[in-house]
PDB file of C-alpha atoms in Angstrom:
ATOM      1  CA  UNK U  21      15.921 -19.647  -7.082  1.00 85.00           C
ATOM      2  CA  UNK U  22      14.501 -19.831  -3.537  1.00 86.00           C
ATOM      3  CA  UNK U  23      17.186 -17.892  -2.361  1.00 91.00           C
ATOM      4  CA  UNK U  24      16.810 -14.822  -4.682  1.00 92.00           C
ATOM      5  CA  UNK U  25      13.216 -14.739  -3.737  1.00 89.00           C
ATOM      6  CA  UNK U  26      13.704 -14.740   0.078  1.00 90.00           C
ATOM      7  CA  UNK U  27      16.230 -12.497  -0.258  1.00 93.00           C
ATOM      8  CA  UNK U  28      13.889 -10.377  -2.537  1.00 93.00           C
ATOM      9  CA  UNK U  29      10.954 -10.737   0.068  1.00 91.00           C
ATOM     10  CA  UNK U  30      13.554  -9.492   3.082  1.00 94.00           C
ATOM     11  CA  UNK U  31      14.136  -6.567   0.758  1.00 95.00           C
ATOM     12  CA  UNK U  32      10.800  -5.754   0.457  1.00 94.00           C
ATOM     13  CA  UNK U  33      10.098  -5.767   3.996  1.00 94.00           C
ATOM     14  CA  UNK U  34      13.276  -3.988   4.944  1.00 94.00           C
ATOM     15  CA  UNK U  35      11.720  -0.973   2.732  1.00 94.00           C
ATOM     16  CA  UNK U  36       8.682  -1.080   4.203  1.00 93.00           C
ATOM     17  CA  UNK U  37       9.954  -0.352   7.251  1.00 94.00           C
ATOM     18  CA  UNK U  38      11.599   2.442   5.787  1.00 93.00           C
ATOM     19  CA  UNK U  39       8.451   3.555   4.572  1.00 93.00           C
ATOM     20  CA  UNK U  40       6.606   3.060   7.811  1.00 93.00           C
ATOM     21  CA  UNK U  41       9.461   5.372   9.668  1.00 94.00           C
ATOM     22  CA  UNK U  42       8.580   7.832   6.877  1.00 92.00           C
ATOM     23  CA  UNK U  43       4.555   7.481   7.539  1.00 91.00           C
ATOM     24  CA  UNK U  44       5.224   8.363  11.474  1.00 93.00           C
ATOM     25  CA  UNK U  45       8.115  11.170  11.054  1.00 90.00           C
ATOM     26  CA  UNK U  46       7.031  12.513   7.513  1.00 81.00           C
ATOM     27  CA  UNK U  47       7.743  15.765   7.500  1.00 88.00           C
ATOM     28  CA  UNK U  48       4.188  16.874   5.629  1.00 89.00           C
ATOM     29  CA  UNK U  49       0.860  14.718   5.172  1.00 87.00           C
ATOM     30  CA  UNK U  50       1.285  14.674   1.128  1.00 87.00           C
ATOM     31  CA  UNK U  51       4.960  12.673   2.602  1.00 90.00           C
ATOM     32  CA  UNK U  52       2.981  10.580   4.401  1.00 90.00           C
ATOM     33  CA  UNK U  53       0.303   9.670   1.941  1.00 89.00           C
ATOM     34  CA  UNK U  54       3.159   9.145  -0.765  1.00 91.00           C
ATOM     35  CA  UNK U  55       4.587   6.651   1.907  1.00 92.00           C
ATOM     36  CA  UNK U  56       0.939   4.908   2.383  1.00 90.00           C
ATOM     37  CA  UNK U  57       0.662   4.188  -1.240  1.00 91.00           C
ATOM     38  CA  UNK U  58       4.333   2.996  -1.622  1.00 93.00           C
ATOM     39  CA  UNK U  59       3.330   0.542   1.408  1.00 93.00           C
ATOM     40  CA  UNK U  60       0.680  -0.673  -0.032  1.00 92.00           C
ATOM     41  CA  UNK U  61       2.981  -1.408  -3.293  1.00 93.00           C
ATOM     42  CA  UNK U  62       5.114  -3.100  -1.346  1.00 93.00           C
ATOM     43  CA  UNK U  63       2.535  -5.084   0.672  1.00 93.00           C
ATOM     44  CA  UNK U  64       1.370  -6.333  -2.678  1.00 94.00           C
ATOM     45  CA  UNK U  65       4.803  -7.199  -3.918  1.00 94.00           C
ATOM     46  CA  UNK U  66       5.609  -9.356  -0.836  1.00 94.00           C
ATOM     47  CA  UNK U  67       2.488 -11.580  -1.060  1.00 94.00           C
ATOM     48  CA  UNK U  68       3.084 -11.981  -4.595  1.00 93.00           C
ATOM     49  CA  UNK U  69       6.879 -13.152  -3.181  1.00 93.00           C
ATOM     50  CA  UNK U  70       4.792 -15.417  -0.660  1.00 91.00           C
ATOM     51  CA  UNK U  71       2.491 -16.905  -3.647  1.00 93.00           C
ATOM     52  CA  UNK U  72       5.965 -17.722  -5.483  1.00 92.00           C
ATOM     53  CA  UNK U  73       7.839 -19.319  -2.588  1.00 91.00           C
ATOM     54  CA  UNK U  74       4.978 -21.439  -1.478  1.00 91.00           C
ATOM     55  CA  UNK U  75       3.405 -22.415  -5.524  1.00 90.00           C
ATOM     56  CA  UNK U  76       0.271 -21.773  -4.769  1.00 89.00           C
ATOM     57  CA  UNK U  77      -2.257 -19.266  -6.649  1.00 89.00           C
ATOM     58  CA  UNK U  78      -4.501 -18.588  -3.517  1.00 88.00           C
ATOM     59  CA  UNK U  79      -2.825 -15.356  -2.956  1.00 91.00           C
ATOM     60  CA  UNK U  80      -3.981 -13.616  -6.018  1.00 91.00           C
ATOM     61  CA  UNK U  81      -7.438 -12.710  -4.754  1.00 92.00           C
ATOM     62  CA  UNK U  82      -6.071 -11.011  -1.655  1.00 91.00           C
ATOM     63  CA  UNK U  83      -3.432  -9.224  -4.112  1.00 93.00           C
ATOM     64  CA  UNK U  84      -5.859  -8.056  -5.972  1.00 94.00           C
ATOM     65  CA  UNK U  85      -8.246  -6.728  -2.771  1.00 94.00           C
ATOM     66  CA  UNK U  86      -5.294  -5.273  -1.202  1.00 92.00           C
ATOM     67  CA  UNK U  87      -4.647  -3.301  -4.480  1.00 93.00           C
ATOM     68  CA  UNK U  88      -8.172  -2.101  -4.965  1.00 94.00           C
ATOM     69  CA  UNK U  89      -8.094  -1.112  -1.272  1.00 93.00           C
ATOM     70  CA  UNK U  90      -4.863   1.250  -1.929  1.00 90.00           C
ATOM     71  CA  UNK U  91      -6.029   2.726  -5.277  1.00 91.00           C
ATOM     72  CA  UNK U  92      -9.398   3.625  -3.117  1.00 92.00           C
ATOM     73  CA  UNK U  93      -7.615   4.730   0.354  1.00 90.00           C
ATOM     74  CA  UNK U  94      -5.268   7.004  -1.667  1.00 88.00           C
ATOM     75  CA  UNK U  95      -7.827   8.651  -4.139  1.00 89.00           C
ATOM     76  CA  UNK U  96     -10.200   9.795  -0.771  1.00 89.00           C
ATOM     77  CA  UNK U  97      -6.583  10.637   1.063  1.00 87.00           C
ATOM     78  CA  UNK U  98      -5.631  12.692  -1.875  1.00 87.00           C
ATOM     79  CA  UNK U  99      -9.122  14.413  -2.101  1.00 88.00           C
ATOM     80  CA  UNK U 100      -9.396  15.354   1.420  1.00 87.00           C
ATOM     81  CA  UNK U 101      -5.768  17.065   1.635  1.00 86.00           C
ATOM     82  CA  UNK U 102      -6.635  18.853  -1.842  1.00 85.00           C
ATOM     83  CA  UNK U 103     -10.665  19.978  -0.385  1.00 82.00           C
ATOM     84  CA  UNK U 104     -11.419  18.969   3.319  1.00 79.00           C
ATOM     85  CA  UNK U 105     -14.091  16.468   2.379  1.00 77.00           C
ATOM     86  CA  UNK U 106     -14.374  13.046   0.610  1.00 75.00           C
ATOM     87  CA  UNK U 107     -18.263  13.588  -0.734  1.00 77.00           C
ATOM     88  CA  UNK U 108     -19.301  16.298  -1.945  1.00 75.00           C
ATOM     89  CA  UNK U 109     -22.746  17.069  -1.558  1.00 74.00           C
ATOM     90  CA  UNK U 110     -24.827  19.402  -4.312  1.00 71.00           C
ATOM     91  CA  UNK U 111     -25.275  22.882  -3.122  1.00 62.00           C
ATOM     92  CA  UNK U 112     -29.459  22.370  -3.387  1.00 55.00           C
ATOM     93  CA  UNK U 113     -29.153  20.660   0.126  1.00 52.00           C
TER      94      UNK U 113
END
């Protein structure tokens, strides 16, 4: 079973690399942003990987950081390619 998890874990990092080459050449910043989120995916899938080959729980909290991190760094990506600005401020200002 160690085997089909390393082999899993190689997997995962071979298509991250994929995805970085697509985060440098992307064609369009919504390609690139796509490609972000997918790392981050990916980043989370491979420490989960890590928690299983080495039997130990301690990676959860950092799985769970790292996910909160990408659902936060994509929202504000997404929102400044849709309006040019993260916060919006009231028009009374």
């Amino acid at each position: 079973m160690i085997i089909f998890y390393s082999v899993c874990l190689v997997l995962v990092i071979l298509s991250m690399l994929g995805l970085l080459y697509r985060v440098w050449k992307g064609p369009s910043v919504p390609d690139r942003l796509v490609a972000l989120d997918a790392i981050g995916v990916m980043l989370i899938s491979a420490i989960a990987l890590f928690s299983i080959l080495f039997d130990t729980p301690f990676f959860i909290d950092a799985i769970l950081l790292i996910a909160i991190m990408s659902f936060i760094g994509t929202v504000s990506f997404s929102k400044f390619i849709e309006r040019g600005e993260i916060i919006e401020r009231g028009s009374d200002r």
